[in-house]
Amino acid sequence: ARETDREMPSASRSARFARAAALPLLVASLLLPRAHAEIHGAFAHGVASGDPTSDSVIIWTRVTPVGRDQPDDWDPGFDDAFEVTWTVATKPPWRLPREGTKSFLPEAVANGGDSSSDFFVGGGSYPSVSPDAFDFGWGEGSVEKTGVVTATAARDWTVKIDVAGLASNVRYYYAFEVGTSVKNEGAFGPSRRKKQSPVGTFVLPPPVGTPYPNGSSRGSPLSLPLKFAVFSCANWAFGHFHAYDAAHKGWGDTLAAWLHLGDYYYEYGEDNYPNHEESVLERWSSLRPRNETWTLGDYRARHALYRSDAALQKLHAAAPVIAMWDDHEIANNEYTKGGENHQPDREGVYGTRARAAVTAYHEWLPTREPFHKHDWDDTRNGPFAYNRSVHFGNVVSFVVLESRVVARTDPNGNPAGNVFANLTRRFSRSTKDNQLAPARWAGSALESELKRLKSELDAYRSRDDAYMLGAEQTRWVAAEARRSRDAGVAWQVFAQASPVMNGKSPDVEKAADALDAAKKLPPPGSFDSWRAALNAWTAWDDDDGTSSRDSESAFGVGGRLVGVAAARALLALGRYGINWDFDDWRGYVAERVRFLNAVTSSSNRALILGGDSHDAWAGVVPGDRNTWGLGVETSAAADSRKESHFASAAVAEFDAPGVTPPGAFEQAFQWAPTELIDEGHMLSNVGTMKYARTGNRGFLLLSVDENSARGDFFFTPSVRERTYVPECGASFEVREAGGGKTVPAPSGDGDSDGDGDGAAAEGEVREVPFRGSKLLKMTDAACPALPESLFVGSDTLGYAGAVRRRGGVANAGAADGDGGDA
């Protein structure tokens, strides 16, 4: 080496010495913070409020750590933390171009226009307007509450604040500010330019039992009736969240709150529900994570994906949310000890998965967490026990139920397994068995087999030891309803995941005959009648199910091939009343009776909200308690549309359609016209079901005052396209039946907890004995006009929005100012 040095030219030796001298400086520079390495926070997931009381609300946001402004910058780390300033005020914040920036801004923005939604993207790689071009702040005297909270990786950089000490009937605005990561401040000092979140708004209700000052001129920003949008079941890859878009554009901050009844997101990965072929490609391609969610990181990433949706962000900012999970927030058909979509050999211990999912749920939603939020074994006040009541003055109390992880018994063990699939296999078993032809079912061995199956399944779903709520929560339901009723609240609304009213399988045979008799809808395809179509699809008089079917009769809706075995299975479900769903209240009949006893023995006027089915339903629970089990129902020969059937109901019910995924019949029998399925449901559930719509996605708008509750079903087809033509499908009004009629308590006395115990609580004084909730009547109502604001918006945030017509067909509600009569 020395010899080499002696022979090295002087210039080379000088370069080597220079490099050696520079090495310590290089090391030092790597150890010091770099000028471009500032990690700052951004608001990529919007803001939200939730679980309002008369003097407090939860506000929420998420800080996204941002770095790598240049290729050699550092990535954000898990040790980055951010001080987040939150503010609640009576006026929205101001936002103005900074001095010296106006000449560089588009004229509309420079003159005070909004650049928060329209970014004026030019031909370059970046938006032409920078957030740094603006100053923002709050008007003098408008700030009511403010504070600082730290966002860290421990809660996925989400922050929630329970803002107390506020007033009811006041319009509030809130927002957040964030600068650089706390660990950067030693190197850079406090951030010179803070970022402000989007602005949210809310109005708190009066204390329970207190009347609303109706209308802004009388002291309230919200007028009666109070409006609540109700949603259920949003699956990212099945399509666009048009229902959220329509709700925030059409009603927005006129909503007192909005409810999500479960399946806020789905746990499936890229290969299941939907798979690539079923999905909307652009949505499927953006699914994160690609795998099924079962770890805390997975659930957090799935929440982050959903909360990136522009329409959902806008809706969250417009009004408080009242949310409750169902099964897909953890795993399909889950219960206290597992789930249909949980495989322990691959996904580990179910309890660990459930805790991870509920942890992420409380992190990513503005939930008012239970008292013992770290005690997972406490089923009364721990993180799983999210059942609670939310009151809106003297108008309505929402009693929100938890029906999955606290007490639910296994919904997956019915003796017939997947009824759709197994009945189809049964009809595929032998092409030589002439009993398979529907024309020869009557009196056959096959008919006896199908009747035995019905009896076996009915016995299974009537088990007394099958629970959705459990005894403790059922008693709590009765107590909460009594507390609301005794405070003078007009309506007790029980918000939970699933339909409660009778939902027997659709009788498509009766439906085909009824559609032919009504002559209101043309037969499908080239068939002469609905009955002819059904006979062709089921190969009605064909022993082997194939020889009599020509090429046309083998196809149904959308040109889909009709499998004879599947068509016969659908026919058998309705003809013999075979239950197929054991995951909703139909699978827990004894528990349903206990729940309804608690509701009707404690409420003033009882209304149930449900979801889960992805379809829209309206109906009643009859005033006769004998119909609440599997027993007597009103005559199937009666006309289900006569108002007399709905004039003495114990409970009225509205079940919201899903946001994107298809309904069960729509998915299993894609070839079957939804008109046939809907009519079949109505005729199978005479006297209880007033409305069935299984082919469209959307939401329910619930409007409530002291005297009436109204449900408007709004649909937003098609979720597979970026634009949609909104429509009102039907509207119904619920009022007291009149005459002071009530539902007697099970024991003959009032105030039962569902078990027949009507004893007064210690210290309770009853001036007037309560004899049961008021009987109700449900009537048709005219659809309201669609708001003009529905048709205002741009495509810059991912939604082209609502349009008045598509393909030359106008939306009647938008064009004429009336959605039409129900």
mmCIF file of C-alpha atoms in Angstrom, residues 238-516:
data_model
loop_
_atom_site.group_PDB
_atom_site.id
_atom_site.type_symbol
_atom_site.label_atom_id
_atom_site.label_comp_id
_atom_site.label_asym_id
_atom_site.label_seq_id
_atom_site.Cartn_x
_atom_site.Cartn_y
_atom_site.Cartn_z
ATOM 1 C CA PHE A 238 -69.550 -3.197 -5.730
ATOM 2 C CA GLY A 239 -69.819 0.414 -6.821
ATOM 3 C CA HIS A 240 -69.963 4.111 -6.088
ATOM 4 C CA PHE A 241 -71.408 5.490 -2.862
ATOM 5 C CA HIS A 242 -74.131 7.501 -4.589
ATOM 6 C CA ALA A 243 -76.466 7.187 -1.595
ATOM 7 C CA TYR A 244 -74.052 9.220 0.535
ATOM 8 C CA ASP A 245 -73.644 11.703 -2.307
ATOM 9 C CA ALA A 246 -77.397 12.176 -2.663
ATOM 10 C CA ALA A 247 -77.996 12.555 1.074
ATOM 11 C CA HIS A 248 -75.389 15.266 1.578
ATOM 12 C CA LYS A 249 -76.270 17.166 -1.610
ATOM 13 C CA GLY A 250 -80.021 16.892 -1.183
ATOM 14 C CA TRP A 251 -80.367 17.409 2.562
ATOM 15 C CA GLY A 252 -76.887 17.992 4.025
ATOM 16 C CA ASP A 253 -76.896 20.184 7.118
ATOM 17 C CA THR A 254 -80.701 20.141 7.324
ATOM 18 C CA LEU A 255 -80.295 16.635 8.777
ATOM 19 C CA ALA A 256 -80.523 16.449 12.554
ATOM 20 C CA ALA A 257 -78.267 13.387 12.264
ATOM 21 C CA TRP A 258 -77.748 10.351 10.083
ATOM 22 C CA LEU A 259 -77.658 6.706 11.057
ATOM 23 C CA HIS A 260 -75.567 3.829 9.817
ATOM 24 C CA LEU A 261 -77.046 0.500 10.898
ATOM 25 C CA GLY A 262 -74.080 -1.715 10.124
ATOM 26 C CA ASP A 263 -71.699 -3.025 7.485
ATOM 27 C CA TYR A 264 -70.093 0.409 7.252
ATOM 28 C CA TYR A 265 -67.381 -1.478 5.415
ATOM 29 C CA TYR A 266 -66.799 -5.105 4.325
ATOM 30 C CA GLU A 267 -63.929 -7.296 5.429
ATOM 31 C CA TYR A 268 -63.519 -9.302 2.213
ATOM 32 C CA GLY A 269 -60.394 -9.315 0.083
ATOM 33 C CA GLU A 270 -60.032 -8.949 -3.667
ATOM 34 C CA ASP A 271 -61.300 -12.430 -4.536
ATOM 35 C CA ASN A 272 -64.614 -12.468 -2.685
ATOM 36 C CA TYR A 273 -67.852 -10.458 -2.613
ATOM 37 C CA PRO A 274 -67.235 -9.132 -5.111
ATOM 38 C CA ASN A 275 -64.637 -10.890 -7.152
ATOM 39 C CA HIS A 276 -63.062 -9.239 -10.173
ATOM 40 C CA GLU A 277 -65.900 -10.187 -12.540
ATOM 41 C CA GLU A 278 -68.692 -8.948 -10.240
ATOM 42 C CA SER A 279 -67.000 -5.714 -9.255
ATOM 43 C CA VAL A 280 -66.803 -2.203 -10.606
ATOM 44 C CA LEU A 281 -63.243 -2.406 -11.888
ATOM 45 C CA GLU A 282 -61.980 1.010 -10.801
ATOM 46 C CA ARG A 283 -63.275 0.383 -7.281
ATOM 47 C CA TRP A 284 -61.991 -3.181 -7.115
ATOM 48 C CA SER A 285 -58.558 -2.065 -8.312
ATOM 49 C CA SER A 286 -58.283 0.457 -5.483
ATOM 50 C CA LEU A 287 -59.314 -1.946 -2.697
ATOM 51 C CA ARG A 288 -56.908 -1.737 0.277
ATOM 52 C CA PRO A 289 -55.699 -3.931 1.724
ATOM 53 C CA ARG A 290 -55.992 -6.497 -1.059
ATOM 54 C CA ASN A 291 -56.394 -9.320 1.449
ATOM 55 C CA GLU A 292 -59.264 -9.990 3.831
ATOM 56 C CA THR A 293 -59.012 -7.882 6.969
ATOM 57 C CA TRP A 294 -58.266 -9.654 10.231
ATOM 58 C CA THR A 295 -55.472 -7.715 11.930
ATOM 59 C CA LEU A 296 -55.605 -4.267 13.489
ATOM 60 C CA GLY A 297 -53.491 -2.894 10.643
ATOM 61 C CA ASP A 298 -55.857 -4.460 8.089
ATOM 62 C CA TYR A 299 -58.960 -2.956 9.667
ATOM 63 C CA ARG A 300 -57.311 0.454 9.954
ATOM 64 C CA ALA A 301 -56.331 0.357 6.278
ATOM 65 C CA ARG A 302 -59.870 -0.597 5.219
ATOM 66 C CA HIS A 303 -61.320 2.264 7.268
ATOM 67 C CA ALA A 304 -58.824 4.630 5.652
ATOM 68 C CA LEU A 305 -59.920 3.491 2.202
ATOM 69 C CA TYR A 306 -63.619 4.057 2.897
ATOM 70 C CA ARG A 307 -62.994 7.411 4.533
ATOM 71 C CA SER A 308 -61.157 8.563 1.411
ATOM 72 C CA ASP A 309 -64.510 8.540 -0.414
ATOM 73 C CA ALA A 310 -65.503 12.129 -1.225
ATOM 74 C CA ALA A 311 -69.250 11.643 -0.744
ATOM 75 C CA LEU A 312 -68.825 9.928 2.617
ATOM 76 C CA GLN A 313 -66.522 12.722 3.788
ATOM 77 C CA LYS A 314 -69.093 15.358 2.802
ATOM 78 C CA LEU A 315 -71.890 13.542 4.612
ATOM 79 C CA HIS A 316 -69.804 13.121 7.765
ATOM 80 C CA ALA A 317 -69.063 16.853 7.739
ATOM 81 C CA ALA A 318 -72.741 17.798 7.250
ATOM 82 C CA ALA A 319 -74.315 16.242 10.364
ATOM 83 C CA PRO A 320 -73.549 13.940 13.312
ATOM 84 C CA VAL A 321 -73.591 10.199 12.736
ATOM 85 C CA ILE A 322 -75.183 7.577 14.984
ATOM 86 C CA ALA A 323 -73.525 4.323 13.969
ATOM 87 C CA MET A 324 -73.533 0.687 15.048
ATOM 88 C CA TRP A 325 -71.604 -2.232 13.623
ATOM 89 C CA ASP A 326 -73.139 -5.403 12.235
ATOM 90 C CA ASP A 327 -71.145 -8.458 11.158
ATOM 91 C CA HIS A 328 -68.916 -7.323 8.282
ATOM 92 C CA GLU A 329 -67.058 -4.848 10.454
ATOM 93 C CA ILE A 330 -65.508 -8.049 11.887
ATOM 94 C CA ALA A 331 -66.415 -11.101 9.768
ATOM 95 C CA ASN A 332 -69.497 -12.380 7.954
ATOM 96 C CA ASN A 333 -72.211 -13.931 10.154
ATOM 97 C CA GLU A 334 -70.175 -13.407 13.284
ATOM 98 C CA TYR A 335 -71.307 -13.996 16.852
ATOM 99 C CA THR A 336 -69.757 -14.100 20.320
ATOM 100 C CA LYS A 337 -67.401 -16.990 19.576
ATOM 101 C CA GLY A 338 -66.684 -16.895 15.860
ATOM 102 C CA GLY A 339 -68.062 -16.241 12.418
ATOM 103 C CA GLU A 340 -68.819 -17.932 9.109
ATOM 104 C CA ASN A 341 -65.947 -15.997 7.549
ATOM 105 C CA HIS A 342 -63.416 -16.622 10.307
ATOM 106 C CA GLN A 343 -60.971 -19.499 9.855
ATOM 107 C CA PRO A 344 -58.937 -19.954 13.066
ATOM 108 C CA ASP A 345 -56.216 -22.014 11.383
ATOM 109 C CA ARG A 346 -55.358 -19.050 9.140
ATOM 110 C CA GLU A 347 -56.722 -16.003 10.918
ATOM 111 C CA GLY A 348 -55.955 -16.865 14.524
ATOM 112 C CA VAL A 349 -58.071 -16.534 17.633
ATOM 113 C CA TYR A 350 -61.465 -15.006 16.930
ATOM 114 C CA GLY A 351 -61.443 -12.892 20.089
ATOM 115 C CA THR A 352 -58.203 -11.247 18.988
ATOM 116 C CA ARG A 353 -59.721 -10.457 15.599
ATOM 117 C CA ALA A 354 -62.909 -9.041 17.128
ATOM 118 C CA ARG A 355 -60.942 -6.795 19.476
ATOM 119 C CA ALA A 356 -58.830 -5.543 16.572
ATOM 120 C CA ALA A 357 -61.929 -4.730 14.487
ATOM 121 C CA VAL A 358 -63.751 -2.932 17.299
ATOM 122 C CA THR A 359 -60.581 -1.031 18.236
ATOM 123 C CA ALA A 360 -60.304 0.275 14.678
ATOM 124 C CA TYR A 361 -64.034 1.056 14.626
ATOM 125 C CA HIS A 362 -63.769 3.251 17.710
ATOM 126 C CA GLU A 363 -60.604 4.853 16.337
ATOM 127 C CA TRP A 364 -62.023 5.742 12.942
ATOM 128 C CA LEU A 365 -65.584 6.767 13.841
ATOM 129 C CA PRO A 366 -66.818 9.561 16.133
ATOM 130 C CA THR A 367 -68.117 7.123 18.731
ATOM 131 C CA ARG A 368 -68.868 7.959 22.348
ATOM 132 C CA GLU A 369 -66.930 5.029 23.750
ATOM 133 C CA PRO A 370 -68.254 3.012 26.709
ATOM 134 C CA PHE A 371 -66.993 3.786 30.211
ATOM 135 C CA HIS A 372 -64.589 0.853 30.497
ATOM 136 C CA LYS A 373 -63.129 1.184 27.036
ATOM 137 C CA HIS A 374 -60.078 -0.947 27.833
ATOM 138 C CA ASP A 375 -61.869 -3.804 29.620
ATOM 139 C CA TRP A 376 -62.758 -6.281 26.903
ATOM 140 C CA ASP A 377 -64.336 -8.714 29.368
ATOM 141 C CA ASP A 378 -66.904 -6.166 30.547
ATOM 142 C CA THR A 379 -69.951 -6.855 28.365
ATOM 143 C CA ARG A 380 -71.958 -4.118 30.108
ATOM 144 C CA ASN A 381 -69.605 -1.125 29.858
ATOM 145 C CA GLY A 382 -66.633 -2.399 27.825
ATOM 146 C CA PRO A 383 -65.740 -1.627 24.180
ATOM 147 C CA PHE A 384 -68.162 -4.240 22.803
ATOM 148 C CA ALA A 385 -71.105 -2.733 24.743
ATOM 149 C CA TYR A 386 -71.820 0.128 22.363
ATOM 150 C CA ASN A 387 -75.607 -0.033 22.739
ATOM 151 C CA ARG A 388 -76.872 3.386 23.835
ATOM 152 C CA SER A 389 -79.692 5.890 23.469
ATOM 153 C CA VAL A 390 -79.575 9.214 21.631
ATOM 154 C CA HIS A 391 -82.391 11.679 22.358
ATOM 155 C CA PHE A 392 -83.782 14.526 20.268
ATOM 156 C CA GLY A 393 -85.891 16.595 22.631
ATOM 157 C CA ASN A 394 -89.488 15.493 22.969
ATOM 158 C CA VAL A 395 -89.645 14.198 19.397
ATOM 159 C CA VAL A 396 -87.654 10.973 19.168
ATOM 160 C CA SER A 397 -85.267 8.755 21.103
ATOM 161 C CA PHE A 398 -83.063 6.324 19.178
ATOM 162 C CA VAL A 399 -82.384 3.174 21.188
ATOM 163 C CA VAL A 400 -79.361 1.696 19.416
ATOM 164 C CA LEU A 401 -78.852 -2.054 19.837
ATOM 165 C CA GLU A 402 -75.714 -4.222 19.732
ATOM 166 C CA SER A 403 -76.642 -7.620 18.296
ATOM 167 C CA ARG A 404 -73.349 -9.306 17.406
ATOM 168 C CA VAL A 405 -70.524 -9.617 19.913
ATOM 169 C CA VAL A 406 -72.156 -9.322 23.346
ATOM 170 C CA ALA A 407 -74.794 -12.079 23.364
ATOM 171 C CA ARG A 408 -75.378 -13.452 19.832
ATOM 172 C CA THR A 409 -75.498 -17.245 19.523
ATOM 173 C CA ASP A 410 -74.239 -19.039 16.410
ATOM 174 C CA PRO A 411 -76.328 -18.174 13.308
ATOM 175 C CA ASN A 412 -74.481 -20.651 11.103
ATOM 176 C CA GLY A 413 -75.651 -24.021 12.418
ATOM 177 C CA ASN A 414 -79.049 -24.578 10.806
ATOM 178 C CA PRO A 415 -79.491 -28.222 9.708
ATOM 179 C CA ALA A 416 -80.037 -27.346 6.029
ATOM 180 C CA GLY A 417 -76.863 -25.304 5.591
ATOM 181 C CA ASN A 418 -77.064 -22.898 2.649
ATOM 182 C CA VAL A 419 -80.752 -23.309 1.819
ATOM 183 C CA PHE A 420 -80.528 -21.693 -1.638
ATOM 184 C CA ALA A 421 -77.609 -23.860 -2.717
ATOM 185 C CA ASN A 422 -78.787 -27.108 -1.175
ATOM 186 C CA LEU A 423 -82.330 -26.867 -2.536
ATOM 187 C CA THR A 424 -80.870 -26.245 -5.970
ATOM 188 C CA ARG A 425 -78.707 -29.358 -5.579
ATOM 189 C CA ARG A 426 -81.774 -31.329 -4.497
ATOM 190 C CA PHE A 427 -83.581 -30.415 -7.708
ATOM 191 C CA SER A 428 -80.492 -31.319 -9.711
ATOM 192 C CA ARG A 429 -80.182 -34.746 -8.147
ATOM 193 C CA SER A 430 -81.930 -36.833 -10.761
ATOM 194 C CA THR A 431 -83.366 -35.956 -14.143
ATOM 195 C CA LYS A 432 -85.307 -39.263 -14.126
ATOM 196 C CA ASP A 433 -87.355 -38.409 -11.041
ATOM 197 C CA ASN A 434 -90.617 -37.104 -12.486
ATOM 198 C CA GLN A 435 -91.540 -35.647 -9.077
ATOM 199 C CA LEU A 436 -89.082 -32.866 -9.851
ATOM 200 C CA ALA A 437 -91.565 -31.331 -12.318
ATOM 201 C CA PRO A 438 -93.611 -28.711 -10.384
ATOM 202 C CA ALA A 439 -96.840 -29.885 -12.017
ATOM 203 C CA ARG A 440 -96.491 -33.153 -10.092
ATOM 204 C CA TRP A 441 -95.349 -31.897 -6.689
ATOM 205 C CA ALA A 442 -98.796 -31.988 -5.058
ATOM 206 C CA GLY A 443 -99.171 -35.129 -2.951
ATOM 207 C CA SER A 444 -95.760 -36.487 -3.970
ATOM 208 C CA ALA A 445 -92.943 -37.834 -1.841
ATOM 209 C CA LEU A 446 -90.955 -34.749 -2.813
ATOM 210 C CA GLU A 447 -93.648 -32.498 -1.371
ATOM 211 C CA SER A 448 -93.569 -34.455 1.886
ATOM 212 C CA GLU A 449 -89.801 -34.025 1.947
ATOM 213 C CA LEU A 450 -90.082 -30.266 1.454
ATOM 214 C CA LYS A 451 -92.713 -29.934 4.170
ATOM 215 C CA ARG A 452 -90.509 -31.892 6.578
ATOM 216 C CA LEU A 453 -87.653 -29.535 5.740
ATOM 217 C CA LYS A 454 -89.829 -26.518 6.555
ATOM 218 C CA SER A 455 -90.896 -28.028 9.884
ATOM 219 C CA GLU A 456 -87.335 -28.930 10.807
ATOM 220 C CA LEU A 457 -86.053 -25.438 10.025
ATOM 221 C CA ASP A 458 -88.973 -23.779 11.849
ATOM 222 C CA ALA A 459 -88.264 -25.849 14.945
ATOM 223 C CA TYR A 460 -84.598 -24.899 14.766
ATOM 224 C CA ARG A 461 -85.234 -21.164 14.474
ATOM 225 C CA SER A 462 -87.772 -21.239 17.320
ATOM 226 C CA ARG A 463 -85.210 -22.391 19.909
ATOM 227 C CA ASP A 464 -85.634 -20.618 23.204
ATOM 228 C CA ASP A 465 -81.872 -20.559 23.827
ATOM 229 C CA ALA A 466 -81.012 -18.637 20.640
ATOM 230 C CA TYR A 467 -80.102 -15.002 21.340
ATOM 231 C CA MET A 468 -79.377 -11.811 19.454
ATOM 232 C CA LEU A 469 -79.563 -9.339 22.330
ATOM 233 C CA GLY A 470 -79.491 -11.503 25.431
ATOM 234 C CA ALA A 471 -81.555 -11.096 28.596
ATOM 235 C CA GLU A 472 -79.548 -8.188 30.017
ATOM 236 C CA GLN A 473 -79.766 -6.035 26.889
ATOM 237 C CA THR A 474 -83.463 -6.880 26.479
ATOM 238 C CA ARG A 475 -84.114 -5.547 29.982
ATOM 239 C CA TRP A 476 -82.028 -2.485 29.098
ATOM 240 C CA VAL A 477 -84.166 -1.920 25.973
ATOM 241 C CA ALA A 478 -87.319 -1.837 28.093
ATOM 242 C CA ALA A 479 -85.727 0.477 30.668
ATOM 243 C CA GLU A 480 -84.444 2.924 28.028
ATOM 244 C CA ALA A 481 -87.829 3.013 26.305
ATOM 245 C CA ARG A 482 -89.561 3.680 29.643
ATOM 246 C CA ARG A 483 -87.134 6.476 30.485
ATOM 247 C CA SER A 484 -87.780 8.134 27.135
ATOM 248 C CA ARG A 485 -91.542 7.628 27.310
ATOM 249 C CA ASP A 486 -91.786 8.948 30.868
ATOM 250 C CA ALA A 487 -89.818 12.050 29.827
ATOM 251 C CA GLY A 488 -92.557 12.817 27.298
ATOM 252 C CA VAL A 489 -90.805 11.745 24.090
ATOM 253 C CA ALA A 490 -93.272 11.025 21.298
ATOM 254 C CA TRP A 491 -91.404 8.218 19.469
ATOM 255 C CA GLN A 492 -89.079 5.466 20.597
ATOM 256 C CA VAL A 493 -87.130 4.268 17.566
ATOM 257 C CA PHE A 494 -85.169 1.033 17.877
ATOM 258 C CA ALA A 495 -82.196 1.220 15.531
ATOM 259 C CA GLN A 496 -80.558 -2.114 14.845
ATOM 260 C CA ALA A 497 -79.125 -4.162 12.006
ATOM 261 C CA SER A 498 -81.832 -6.450 10.598
ATOM 262 C CA PRO A 499 -85.487 -6.614 9.514
ATOM 263 C CA VAL A 500 -87.767 -7.674 12.377
ATOM 264 C CA MET A 501 -91.218 -7.996 10.771
ATOM 265 C CA ASN A 502 -92.351 -11.206 9.096
ATOM 266 C CA GLY A 503 -90.249 -11.899 6.015
ATOM 267 C CA LYS A 504 -91.349 -15.227 4.584
ATOM 268 C CA SER A 505 -89.830 -16.353 1.284
ATOM 269 C CA PRO A 506 -91.476 -14.906 -1.844
ATOM 270 C CA ASP A 507 -94.244 -16.926 -3.460
ATOM 271 C CA VAL A 508 -93.395 -16.388 -7.125
ATOM 272 C CA GLU A 509 -96.244 -18.649 -8.241
ATOM 273 C CA LYS A 510 -98.878 -16.402 -6.683
ATOM 274 C CA ALA A 511 -96.897 -13.375 -7.813
ATOM 275 C CA ALA A 512 -96.988 -14.421 -11.476
ATOM 276 C CA ASP A 513 -100.755 -14.915 -11.339
ATOM 277 C CA ALA A 514 -101.267 -11.577 -9.555
ATOM 278 C CA LEU A 515 -99.131 -9.676 -12.059
ATOM 279 C CA ASP A 516 -101.111 -11.197 -14.913
#
